[in-house]
């Protein structure tokens, strides 16, 4: 089946630093990738949608200058949290579509970000 | 806007018990409905889906029927196993192609004891 990986699985950083999270589709070409954020006991909230080679489309309320998304190839998208603050601590999940079932999203295992 | 409300957990059952996790939705038009499952340490996996009213999605013994009249998509399984322990998410989508967006419920943690 379609596999999506994320790296790192966990990251701890100091306030004010930037953190990059990678999302890779391992066995299919992902024309679209999605980034979600999940708070404890909350649902997944869509942050942005990115198409390969295009600028990401951000959901209302998501700061595009803080959460930089790059989708430079059909197998890799990155989310960079710039000038991280403790309130950015969360679980970030990516998904990818464009594989065997074009209208199905395949999810990565998530990245736990803790900002001290 | 679109929203999904699902039964809050956690739910704890004994092996071979009957499972129901309620899910209701609010959306304009005719959304597609999904159940995703997240096993510990893994990403979300599509469990089943239904794309139109009265459709029944089924997989691995789980079933859910798209009920437009009650705007519901309840998940059921007749006999749960320990291996079914996971978090279950109800979701809906609007739009088409690879750019469709998912709206998720909060998730329900299921623990099945031997």
Coordinates of N, CA and C in Angstrom, one line a residue:
Chain A
X1 N 0.8 -1.2 0.0 CA 0.0 0.0 0.0 C 0.9 1.3 0.0
X2 N 0.2 2.4 0.0 CA 0.9 3.7 0.0 C 1.4 4.0 1.4
X3 N 2.7 4.4 1.4 CA 3.3 4.6 2.7 C 3.8 6.1 2.7
X4 N 3.6 6.7 3.8 CA 4.0 8.1 4.1 C 4.9 8.1 5.3
X5 N 6.0 8.7 5.3 CA 6.9 8.8 6.5 C 7.0 10.2 6.9
X6 N 7.4 10.4 8.2 CA 7.6 11.7 8.7 C 8.9 11.7 9.5
X7 N 9.7 12.8 9.4 CA 10.9 12.8 10.2 C 11.1 14.2 10.7
X8 N 11.5 14.4 11.9 CA 11.7 13.4 13.0 C 10.3 13.0 13.6
X9 N 10.3 12.0 14.4 CA 9.1 11.6 15.1 C 8.9 12.4 16.3
X10 N 10.0 12.9 16.9 CA 9.9 13.7 18.1 C 11.0 14.8 18.0
X11 N 10.7 16.0 18.4 CA 11.7 17.0 18.4 C 11.4 18.0 19.6
X12 N 12.5 18.3 20.2 CA 12.4 19.3 21.3 C 13.4 20.5 21.0
X13 N 12.9 21.7 21.0 CA 13.7 22.8 20.7 C 13.5 24.0 21.6
X14 N 14.4 24.9 21.6 CA 14.3 26.1 22.5 C 13.4 27.1 21.8
X15 N 12.8 27.9 22.6 CA 12.0 29.0 22.1 C 12.8 30.0 21.2
X16 N 12.3 30.3 20.1 CA 13.0 31.3 19.2 C 13.7 30.6 18.0
X17 N 13.9 29.3 18.1 CA 14.6 28.6 17.1 C 13.5 28.1 16.0
X18 N 14.1 27.6 14.9 CA 13.2 27.1 13.8 C 13.4 25.6 13.7
X19 N 12.3 24.9 13.4 CA 12.3 23.4 13.3 C 11.7 23.0 12.0
X20 N 12.3 22.1 11.3 CA 11.8 21.6 10.0 C 11.4 20.1 10.2
X21 N 10.2 19.9 9.6 CA 9.6 18.5 9.7 C 9.4 18.1 8.2
X22 N 9.9 16.9 7.9 CA 9.8 16.3 6.6 C 8.7 15.3 6.5
X23 N 8.0 15.3 5.3 CA 7.0 14.4 5.0 C 7.3 13.8 3.6
X24 N 7.4 12.4 3.6 CA 7.8 11.8 2.3 C 6.8 10.7 1.9
X25 N 6.4 10.7 0.7 CA 5.7 9.5 0.1 C 6.7 8.6 -0.4
X26 N 6.7 7.3 0.1 CA 7.8 6.4 -0.1 C 7.6 5.6 -1.4
X27 N 6.3 5.3 -1.8 CA 6.1 4.4 -2.9 C 5.1 5.0 -3.9
X28 N 4.8 6.3 -3.9 CA 4.0 6.9 -4.9 C 4.3 8.3 -5.0
X29 N 3.8 8.9 -6.1 CA 4.0 10.3 -6.3 C 2.8 11.1 -5.8
X30 N 3.1 12.0 -4.8 CA 2.1 12.8 -4.2 C 1.9 14.1 -4.8
X31 N 0.8 14.3 -5.6 CA 0.6 15.6 -6.2 C 0.1 16.6 -5.2
X32 N -0.5 16.1 -4.1 CA -1.0 17.0 -3.1 C -0.6 16.5 -1.7
X33 N -0.2 17.4 -0.8 CA 0.1 17.0 0.5 C -0.6 18.0 1.5
X34 N -1.0 17.4 2.6 CA -1.7 18.2 3.6 C -1.0 18.2 4.9
X35 N -1.1 19.3 5.6 CA -0.5 19.4 7.0 C -1.5 19.6 8.0
X36 N -1.5 18.8 9.0 CA -2.5 19.0 10.1 C -1.8 19.2 11.4
X37 N -2.6 19.8 12.3 CA -2.1 19.9 13.7 C -3.1 19.3 14.6
X38 N -2.6 18.6 15.7 CA -3.6 17.9 16.6 C -3.2 18.3 18.0
X39 N -4.1 18.9 18.7 CA -3.9 19.2 20.2 C -4.4 18.0 20.9
X40 N -4.0 17.8 22.2 CA -4.5 16.7 23.0 C -6.0 16.7 23.1
X41 N -6.5 15.5 22.8 CA -8.0 15.3 22.9 C -8.8 16.2 21.9
X42 N -8.1 16.6 20.9 CA -8.8 17.4 19.9 C -8.7 16.7 18.5
X43 N -9.5 17.2 17.6 CA -9.5 16.6 16.3 C -8.3 17.1 15.5
X44 N -8.0 16.6 14.4 CA -7.0 17.1 13.5 C -7.5 18.3 12.8
X45 N -6.7 19.4 12.9 CA -7.1 20.6 12.2 C -6.2 20.8 11.0
X46 N -6.8 21.0 9.8 CA -6.0 21.2 8.6 C -5.4 22.6 8.7
X47 N -4.0 22.6 8.4 CA -3.3 23.8 8.4 C -3.2 24.4 7.0
X48 N -2.8 23.5 6.1 CA -2.5 24.0 4.7 C -2.5 22.8 3.8
X49 N -2.7 23.1 2.5 CA -2.7 22.2 1.4 C -1.7 22.6 0.5
X50 N -0.8 21.7 0.0 CA 0.3 22.1 -0.9 C 0.2 21.1 -2.1
X51 N 0.4 21.7 -3.3 CA 0.5 21.0 -4.5 C 1.9 21.2 -5.0
X52 N 2.5 20.1 -5.6 CA 3.9 20.1 -6.0 C 4.2 21.2 -6.9
X53 N 5.2 22.0 -6.6 CA 5.6 23.1 -7.5 C 4.8 24.4 -7.3
X54 N 3.8 24.4 -6.4 CA 3.0 25.6 -6.2 C 3.1 26.0 -4.7
X55 N 2.7 27.3 -4.5 CA 2.6 27.8 -3.1 C 1.5 27.1 -2.4
X56 N 1.7 26.9 -1.1 CA 0.7 26.2 -0.3 C -0.5 27.1 -0.1
X57 N -1.7 26.5 0.1 CA -2.9 27.2 0.5 C -3.2 27.0 1.9
X58 N -3.2 28.1 2.7 CA -3.3 28.0 4.1 C -4.7 28.2 4.6
X59 N -5.1 27.5 5.6 CA -6.5 27.6 6.2 C -6.5 29.0 7.0
X60 N -7.7 29.4 7.1 CA -8.0 30.7 7.8 C -7.4 30.6 9.2
X61 N -6.7 31.6 9.6 CA -6.1 31.6 11.0 C -4.7 31.0 11.1
X62 N -4.2 30.4 10.1 CA -2.9 29.8 10.1 C -1.9 30.8 9.5
X63 N -0.8 31.2 10.3 CA 0.1 32.2 9.9 C 1.1 31.6 8.9
X64 N 1.0 32.0 7.6 CA 1.9 31.4 6.6 C 3.3 31.8 6.8
X65 N 3.6 32.9 7.4 CA 5.0 33.3 7.7 C 5.6 32.5 8.8
X66 N 4.8 31.9 9.6 CA 5.3 31.2 10.8 C 5.4 29.7 10.4
X67 N 4.5 29.2 9.6 CA 4.5 27.8 9.2 C 4.8 27.8 7.7
X68 N 6.1 27.6 7.4 CA 6.5 27.6 6.0 C 6.4 26.2 5.4
X69 N 5.7 26.1 4.3 CA 5.5 24.8 3.7 C 6.1 24.8 2.3
X70 N 6.9 23.8 2.0 CA 7.6 23.7 0.7 C 7.3 22.3 0.2
X71 N 6.8 22.2 -1.1 CA 6.5 21.0 -1.7 C 7.3 20.9 -3.0
X72 N 8.6 20.8 -2.9 CA 9.4 20.9 -4.1 C 9.5 19.7 -5.0
X73 N 9.1 18.6 -4.5 CA 9.1 17.4 -5.4 C 7.8 16.6 -5.1
X74 N 7.6 15.6 -6.0 CA 6.4 14.7 -5.9 C 6.5 13.8 -4.7
X75 N 7.6 13.7 -4.0 CA 7.7 12.8 -2.9 C 8.1 13.5 -1.6
X76 N 8.3 14.8 -1.5 CA 8.7 15.4 -0.3 C 8.0 16.8 -0.1
X77 N 7.5 17.0 1.1 CA 7.0 18.3 1.5 C 7.6 18.5 2.9
X78 N 7.9 19.8 3.2 CA 8.5 20.1 4.5 C 7.7 21.2 5.1
X79 N 7.6 21.1 6.4 CA 6.9 22.2 7.2 C 8.0 22.7 8.2
X80 N 8.2 24.0 8.1 CA 9.2 24.7 9.0 C 8.4 25.6 9.9
X81 N 8.6 25.3 11.2 CA 8.0 26.2 12.2 C 9.1 27.2 12.6
X82 N 8.9 28.5 12.2 CA 9.9 29.5 12.4 C 9.6 30.2 13.8
X83 N 10.8 30.6 14.4 CA 10.7 31.3 15.7 C 9.7 30.6 16.6
X84 N 10.0 29.4 16.9 CA 9.0 28.6 17.6 C 8.8 29.1 19.0
X85 N 7.5 29.0 19.5 CA 7.2 29.4 20.9 C 6.5 28.2 21.5
X86 N 6.5 28.2 22.9 CA 5.8 27.1 23.6 C 4.4 26.8 23.1
X87 N 3.7 27.8 22.7 CA 2.3 27.5 22.2 C 2.2 26.8 20.9
X88 N 3.4 26.7 20.2 CA 3.5 25.9 19.0 C 3.7 24.4 19.2
X89 N 3.9 24.1 20.5 CA 4.0 22.6 20.9 C 2.7 21.9 20.5
X90 N 2.9 20.8 19.8 CA 1.7 20.1 19.3 C 2.2 18.9 18.5
X91 N 1.2 18.1 18.0 CA 1.5 16.9 17.2 C 1.1 17.4 15.8
X92 N 2.1 17.3 14.9 CA 1.9 17.7 13.5 C 1.9 16.4 12.6
X93 N 0.8 16.3 11.8 CA 0.6 15.1 10.9 C 0.5 15.6 9.5
X94 N 1.2 14.9 8.6 CA 1.0 15.1 7.2 C 0.3 14.0 6.5
X95 N -0.3 14.3 5.4 CA -0.9 13.3 4.5 C -0.6 13.6 3.1
X96 N -0.7 12.6 2.3 CA -0.4 12.8 0.8 C -1.5 12.1 0.0
X97 N -1.8 12.6 -1.1 CA -2.7 12.0 -2.1 C -2.1 12.1 -3.5
X98 N -2.7 11.3 -4.3 CA -2.2 11.2 -5.7 C -1.6 9.9 -6.0
X99 N -1.8 8.9 -5.1 CA -1.3 7.6 -5.2 C -2.3 6.7 -5.9
X100 N -2.4 5.4 -5.6 CA -3.2 4.5 -6.2 C -4.7 4.9 -6.2
X101 N -5.1 5.5 -5.1 CA -6.5 6.0 -5.0 C -6.4 7.5 -4.9
X102 N -6.6 8.1 -6.1 CA -6.3 9.5 -6.2 C -7.0 10.4 -5.2
X103 N -8.2 10.0 -4.7 CA -9.0 10.9 -3.8 C -8.9 10.4 -2.4
X104 N -7.9 9.6 -2.0 CA -7.7 9.1 -0.7 C -6.4 9.7 -0.2
X105 N -6.4 10.1 1.1 CA -5.2 10.7 1.8 C -4.6 9.6 2.6
X106 N -3.2 9.5 2.4 CA -2.4 8.5 3.2 C -1.6 9.3 4.2
X107 N -1.7 8.9 5.5 CA -1.2 9.7 6.6 C 0.2 9.2 7.0
X108 N 1.0 10.2 7.4 CA 2.2 9.9 8.1 C 2.0 9.6 9.6
X109 N 3.0 9.1 10.3 CA 2.8 8.8 11.7 C 2.8 10.0 12.7
X110 N 3.2 11.2 12.2 CA 3.1 12.3 13.0 C 4.5 12.7 13.6
X111 N 4.6 14.0 14.0 CA 5.8 14.5 14.7 C 5.4 15.2 15.9
X112 N 5.9 14.9 17.0 CA 5.6 15.5 18.3 C 6.6 16.6 18.5
X113 N 6.2 17.9 18.5 CA 7.1 19.1 18.7 C 6.8 19.6 20.1
X114 N 7.9 19.8 20.8 CA 7.9 20.4 22.1 C 8.8 21.6 22.1
X115 N 8.3 22.8 22.4 CA 9.1 24.0 22.4 C 9.3 24.4 23.9
X116 N 10.5 24.5 24.3 CA 10.8 24.8 25.7 C 10.9 26.3 26.0
Chain B
X1 N -20.5 26.0 8.5 CA -19.4 25.2 7.9 C -19.6 23.7 8.3
X2 N -18.7 22.9 7.8 CA -18.7 21.5 8.0 C -18.2 21.2 9.4
X3 N -18.8 20.2 10.0 CA -18.4 19.7 11.3 C -18.7 18.2 11.5
X4 N -18.0 17.6 12.4 CA -18.2 16.2 12.7 C -18.2 16.1 14.3
X5 N -19.2 15.4 14.8 CA -19.3 15.2 16.2 C -19.3 13.7 16.5
X6 N -18.4 13.2 17.2 CA -18.4 11.8 17.5 C -18.3 11.6 19.0
X7 N -18.7 10.4 19.4 CA -18.8 10.0 20.8 C -17.5 10.1 21.4
X8 N -17.5 10.8 22.6 CA -16.2 10.9 23.3 C -15.9 9.7 24.1
X9 N -14.6 9.4 24.1 CA -14.2 8.2 24.8 C -13.7 8.6 26.2
X10 N -12.9 7.7 26.8 CA -12.5 6.5 26.2 C -13.6 5.4 26.3
X11 N -13.5 4.4 25.4 CA -14.4 3.3 25.5 C -13.6 2.1 25.8
X12 N -14.1 1.4 26.8 CA -13.4 0.1 27.2 C -14.3 -1.0 27.1
X13 N -13.9 -2.1 26.4 CA -14.8 -3.2 26.2 C -14.0 -4.5 26.5
X14 N -14.7 -5.5 26.7 CA -14.1 -6.9 26.8 C -14.1 -7.5 25.4
X15 N -13.2 -8.4 25.2 CA -13.1 -9.1 23.9 C -14.4 -9.7 23.6
X16 N -14.8 -9.7 22.3 CA -16.1 -10.3 21.8 C -17.3 -9.4 22.1
X17 N -17.1 -8.3 22.7 CA -18.3 -7.4 23.0 C -18.7 -6.7 21.7
X18 N -19.9 -6.1 21.7 CA -20.4 -5.3 20.5 C -19.9 -3.9 20.7
X19 N -19.5 -3.3 19.6 CA -19.0 -1.9 19.6 C -19.9 -1.0 18.7
X20 N -20.2 0.1 19.3 CA -20.8 1.2 18.5 C -20.1 2.5 18.9
X21 N -19.7 3.2 17.9 CA -19.1 4.6 18.1 C -20.0 5.5 17.3
X22 N -20.7 6.4 18.0 CA -21.6 7.3 17.2 C -20.9 8.5 16.6
X23 N -21.4 8.8 15.4 CA -20.8 9.9 14.6 C -22.0 10.6 13.9
X24 N -22.1 11.9 14.1 CA -23.0 12.8 13.3 C -22.3 13.9 12.7
X25 N -22.9 14.4 11.6 CA -22.2 15.5 10.9 C -23.1 16.6 10.5
X26 N -22.5 17.7 10.2 CA -23.2 18.9 9.6 C -22.4 19.3 8.4
X27 N -23.1 19.4 7.3 CA -22.4 19.7 6.0 C -23.5 20.2 5.0
X28 N -23.1 21.0 4.1 CA -24.0 21.3 3.0 C -23.8 20.3 1.9
X29 N -24.9 20.0 1.2 CA -24.8 19.1 0.1 C -24.6 17.7 0.5
X30 N -23.8 17.0 -0.3 CA -23.7 15.5 0.0 C -22.2 15.2 0.2
X31 N -21.8 15.2 1.4 CA -20.4 14.9 1.6 C -20.1 13.4 1.5
X32 N -18.8 13.0 1.4 CA -18.4 11.6 1.6 C -18.0 11.5 3.0
X33 N -18.2 10.3 3.6 CA -18.0 10.0 5.0 C -17.0 8.9 5.2
X34 N -16.2 9.0 6.2 CA -15.1 8.1 6.4 C -14.9 7.8 7.9
X35 N -14.4 6.6 8.1 CA -13.8 6.2 9.4 C -12.3 5.9 9.2
X36 N -11.5 6.6 10.0 CA -10.1 6.3 10.1 C -9.7 5.7 11.4
X37 N -8.7 4.9 11.4 CA -8.2 4.2 12.6 C -6.7 4.6 12.8
X38 N -6.3 4.8 14.0 CA -4.9 5.1 14.3 C -4.5 4.2 15.4
X39 N -3.6 3.2 15.0 CA -3.1 2.3 16.0 C -1.9 3.0 16.7
X40 N -1.6 2.6 17.9 CA -0.5 3.2 18.7 C 0.8 3.3 17.9
X41 N 1.3 4.5 17.8 CA 2.6 4.8 17.1 C 2.5 4.8 15.6
X42 N 1.4 4.7 15.1 CA 1.2 4.7 13.6 C 0.4 5.9 13.1
X43 N 0.4 6.0 11.8 CA -0.4 7.1 11.2 C -1.8 6.6 11.0
X44 N -2.7 7.6 10.6 CA -4.1 7.2 10.4 C -4.2 6.3 9.2
X45 N -5.1 5.4 9.3 CA -5.4 4.5 8.1 C -6.9 4.6 7.8
X46 N -7.2 4.6 6.6 CA -8.6 4.5 6.2 C -9.2 3.2 6.6
X47 N -10.3 3.2 7.3 CA -10.9 1.9 7.7 C -12.1 1.6 6.8
X48 N -13.0 2.6 6.5 CA -14.0 2.4 5.6 C -14.6 3.7 5.2
X49 N -15.4 3.7 4.1 CA -16.0 5.0 3.6 C -17.3 4.7 2.9
X50 N -18.1 5.8 2.8 CA -19.3 5.7 2.0 C -19.5 7.1 1.3
X51 N -19.9 7.0 0.1 CA -19.9 8.3 -0.7 C -21.3 8.8 -1.0
X52 N -22.3 8.0 -0.7 CA -23.7 8.5 -0.9 C -24.7 7.9 0.1
X53 N -25.8 8.5 0.2 CA -26.8 8.1 1.2 C -27.2 6.7 1.0
X54 N -27.3 6.0 2.1 CA -27.7 4.6 2.3 C -26.5 3.6 1.9
X55 N -25.4 4.1 1.5 CA -24.2 3.3 1.3 C -23.8 2.7 2.6
X56 N -23.3 1.5 2.6 CA -22.7 0.9 3.8 C -21.2 0.6 3.5
X57 N -20.4 1.2 4.3 CA -18.9 0.9 4.2 C -18.6 -0.3 5.2
X58 N -17.7 -1.2 4.7 CA -17.4 -2.3 5.6 C -15.9 -2.7 5.4
X59 N -15.3 -3.1 6.5 CA -13.9 -3.6 6.4 C -13.5 -4.2 7.7
X60 N -12.8 -5.3 7.7 CA -12.3 -6.0 8.9 C -13.4 -6.2 10.0
X61 N -14.6 -6.4 9.5 CA -15.7 -6.7 10.5 C -16.4 -5.4 11.0
X62 N -15.9 -4.3 10.6 CA -16.5 -3.0 11.0 C -17.5 -2.6 9.9
X63 N -18.5 -1.9 10.3 CA -19.5 -1.4 9.3 C -20.0 0.0 9.7
X64 N -20.4 0.7 8.7 CA -21.1 2.0 9.0 C -22.0 2.3 7.8
X65 N -23.1 2.9 8.1 CA -24.1 3.2 7.0 C -24.4 4.7 7.0
X66 N -24.3 5.2 5.8 CA -24.5 6.7 5.6 C -26.0 6.9 5.7
X67 N -26.4 7.6 6.8 CA -27.8 7.9 7.0 C -28.0 9.4 6.8
X68 N -28.6 9.8 5.7 CA -28.7 11.2 5.4 C -29.9 11.8 6.3
X69 N -30.9 11.0 6.5 CA -32.0 11.5 7.3 C -31.7 11.9 8.7
X70 N -30.7 11.2 9.3 CA -30.2 11.5 10.6 C -28.8 12.1 10.7
X71 N -28.3 12.4 9.5 CA -26.9 12.9 9.3 C -26.0 12.1 10.2
X72 N -26.0 10.8 10.1 CA -25.1 10.0 11.0 C -24.3 9.0 10.2
X73 N -23.3 8.5 10.8 CA -22.4 7.5 10.2 C -21.8 6.7 11.3
X74 N -22.6 6.0 12.1 CA -22.1 5.3 13.3 C -21.3 4.0 12.9
X75 N -20.2 3.8 13.7 CA -19.3 2.7 13.4 C -19.8 1.5 14.3
X76 N -19.8 0.3 13.8 CA -20.2 -0.8 14.6 C -19.3 -2.0 14.2
X77 N -19.2 -2.9 15.2 CA -18.5 -4.2 15.0 C -19.2 -5.2 16.0
X78 N -19.5 -6.3 15.5 CA -20.2 -7.3 16.3 C -19.4 -7.9 17.4
X79 N -18.1 -8.1 17.2 CA -17.3 -8.8 18.2 C -15.9 -8.2 18.1
X80 N -15.5 -7.4 19.1 CA -14.2 -6.7 19.0 C -13.1 -7.7 19.5
X81 N -11.9 -7.4 19.1 CA -10.7 -8.1 19.5 C -9.7 -7.1 20.1
X82 N -8.8 -7.7 20.9 CA -7.8 -6.9 21.5 C -7.0 -6.0 20.5
X83 N -6.8 -6.6 19.3 CA -6.1 -5.9 18.3 C -6.9 -4.7 17.7
X84 N -8.1 -4.6 18.1 CA -8.9 -3.4 17.6 C -8.7 -2.2 18.5
X85 N -7.9 -2.3 19.5 CA -7.6 -1.2 20.4 C -6.9 -0.1 19.6
X86 N -7.4 1.1 19.6 CA -6.9 2.1 18.7 C -7.7 3.4 18.9
X87 N -7.4 4.5 18.2 CA -8.2 5.7 18.2 C -8.9 5.7 16.9
X88 N -10.2 5.9 16.9 CA -11.1 5.9 15.7 C -11.6 7.4 15.5
X89 N -11.4 7.8 14.2 CA -11.8 9.2 13.8 C -12.9 9.1 12.7
X90 N -13.9 9.8 12.9 CA -15.0 10.0 11.9 C -14.6 11.2 11.1
X91 N -14.8 11.2 9.8 CA -14.5 12.4 9.0 C -15.4 12.5 7.8
X92 N -15.5 13.7 7.3 CA -16.2 14.0 6.1 C -15.4 14.8 5.1
X93 N -15.7 14.7 3.8 CA -15.0 15.4 2.8 C -16.0 16.1 1.9
X94 N -15.6 17.3 1.5 CA -16.3 18.0 0.4 C -15.3 18.3 -0.7
X95 N -15.8 18.5 -1.9 CA -14.9 18.9 -2.9 C -14.5 17.6 -3.7
X96 N -13.7 17.7 -4.7 CA -13.3 16.6 -5.5 C -11.9 16.5 -5.9
X97 N -11.5 15.5 -6.6 CA -10.1 15.3 -7.0 C -9.2 15.2 -5.8
X98 N -7.9 15.4 -6.0 CA -6.9 15.2 -5.0 C -6.9 16.4 -4.0
X99 N -7.7 17.4 -4.3 CA -7.6 18.6 -3.4 C -8.8 18.6 -2.4
X100 N -9.5 17.5 -2.3 CA -10.6 17.5 -1.4 C -10.1 17.6 0.1
X101 N -10.9 18.2 0.9 CA -10.4 18.4 2.3 C -11.2 17.6 3.3
X102 N -10.6 17.1 4.3 CA -11.2 16.3 5.3 C -11.5 17.1 6.6
X103 N -12.6 16.9 7.2 CA -13.0 17.5 8.5 C -13.1 16.3 9.4
X104 N -12.4 16.4 10.5 CA -12.4 15.2 11.5 C -13.2 15.5 12.7
X105 N -13.7 14.4 13.3 CA -14.2 14.5 14.7 C -13.0 14.4 15.6
X106 N -13.2 14.4 16.9 CA -12.2 14.5 17.9 C -11.5 13.2 18.2
X107 N -12.0 12.1 17.7 CA -11.4 10.8 17.9 C -12.0 10.1 19.1
X108 N -12.1 8.8 19.1 CA -12.5 8.0 20.2 C -11.5 6.9 20.5
X109 N -11.0 6.9 21.7 CA -10.0 5.9 22.1 C -10.8 4.6 22.5
X110 N -10.5 3.5 21.8 CA -11.1 2.2 22.2 C -10.0 1.3 22.8
X111 N -10.3 0.8 23.9 CA -9.4 -0.2 24.5 C -10.2 -1.5 24.7
X112 N -9.7 -2.6 24.2 CA -10.3 -3.9 24.3 C -9.5 -4.8 25.2
X113 N -10.1 -5.3 26.3 CA -9.4 -6.1 27.2 C -9.6 -7.6 27.0
X114 N -8.6 -8.4 27.2 CA -8.8 -9.9 26.9 C -9.8 -10.5 28.0

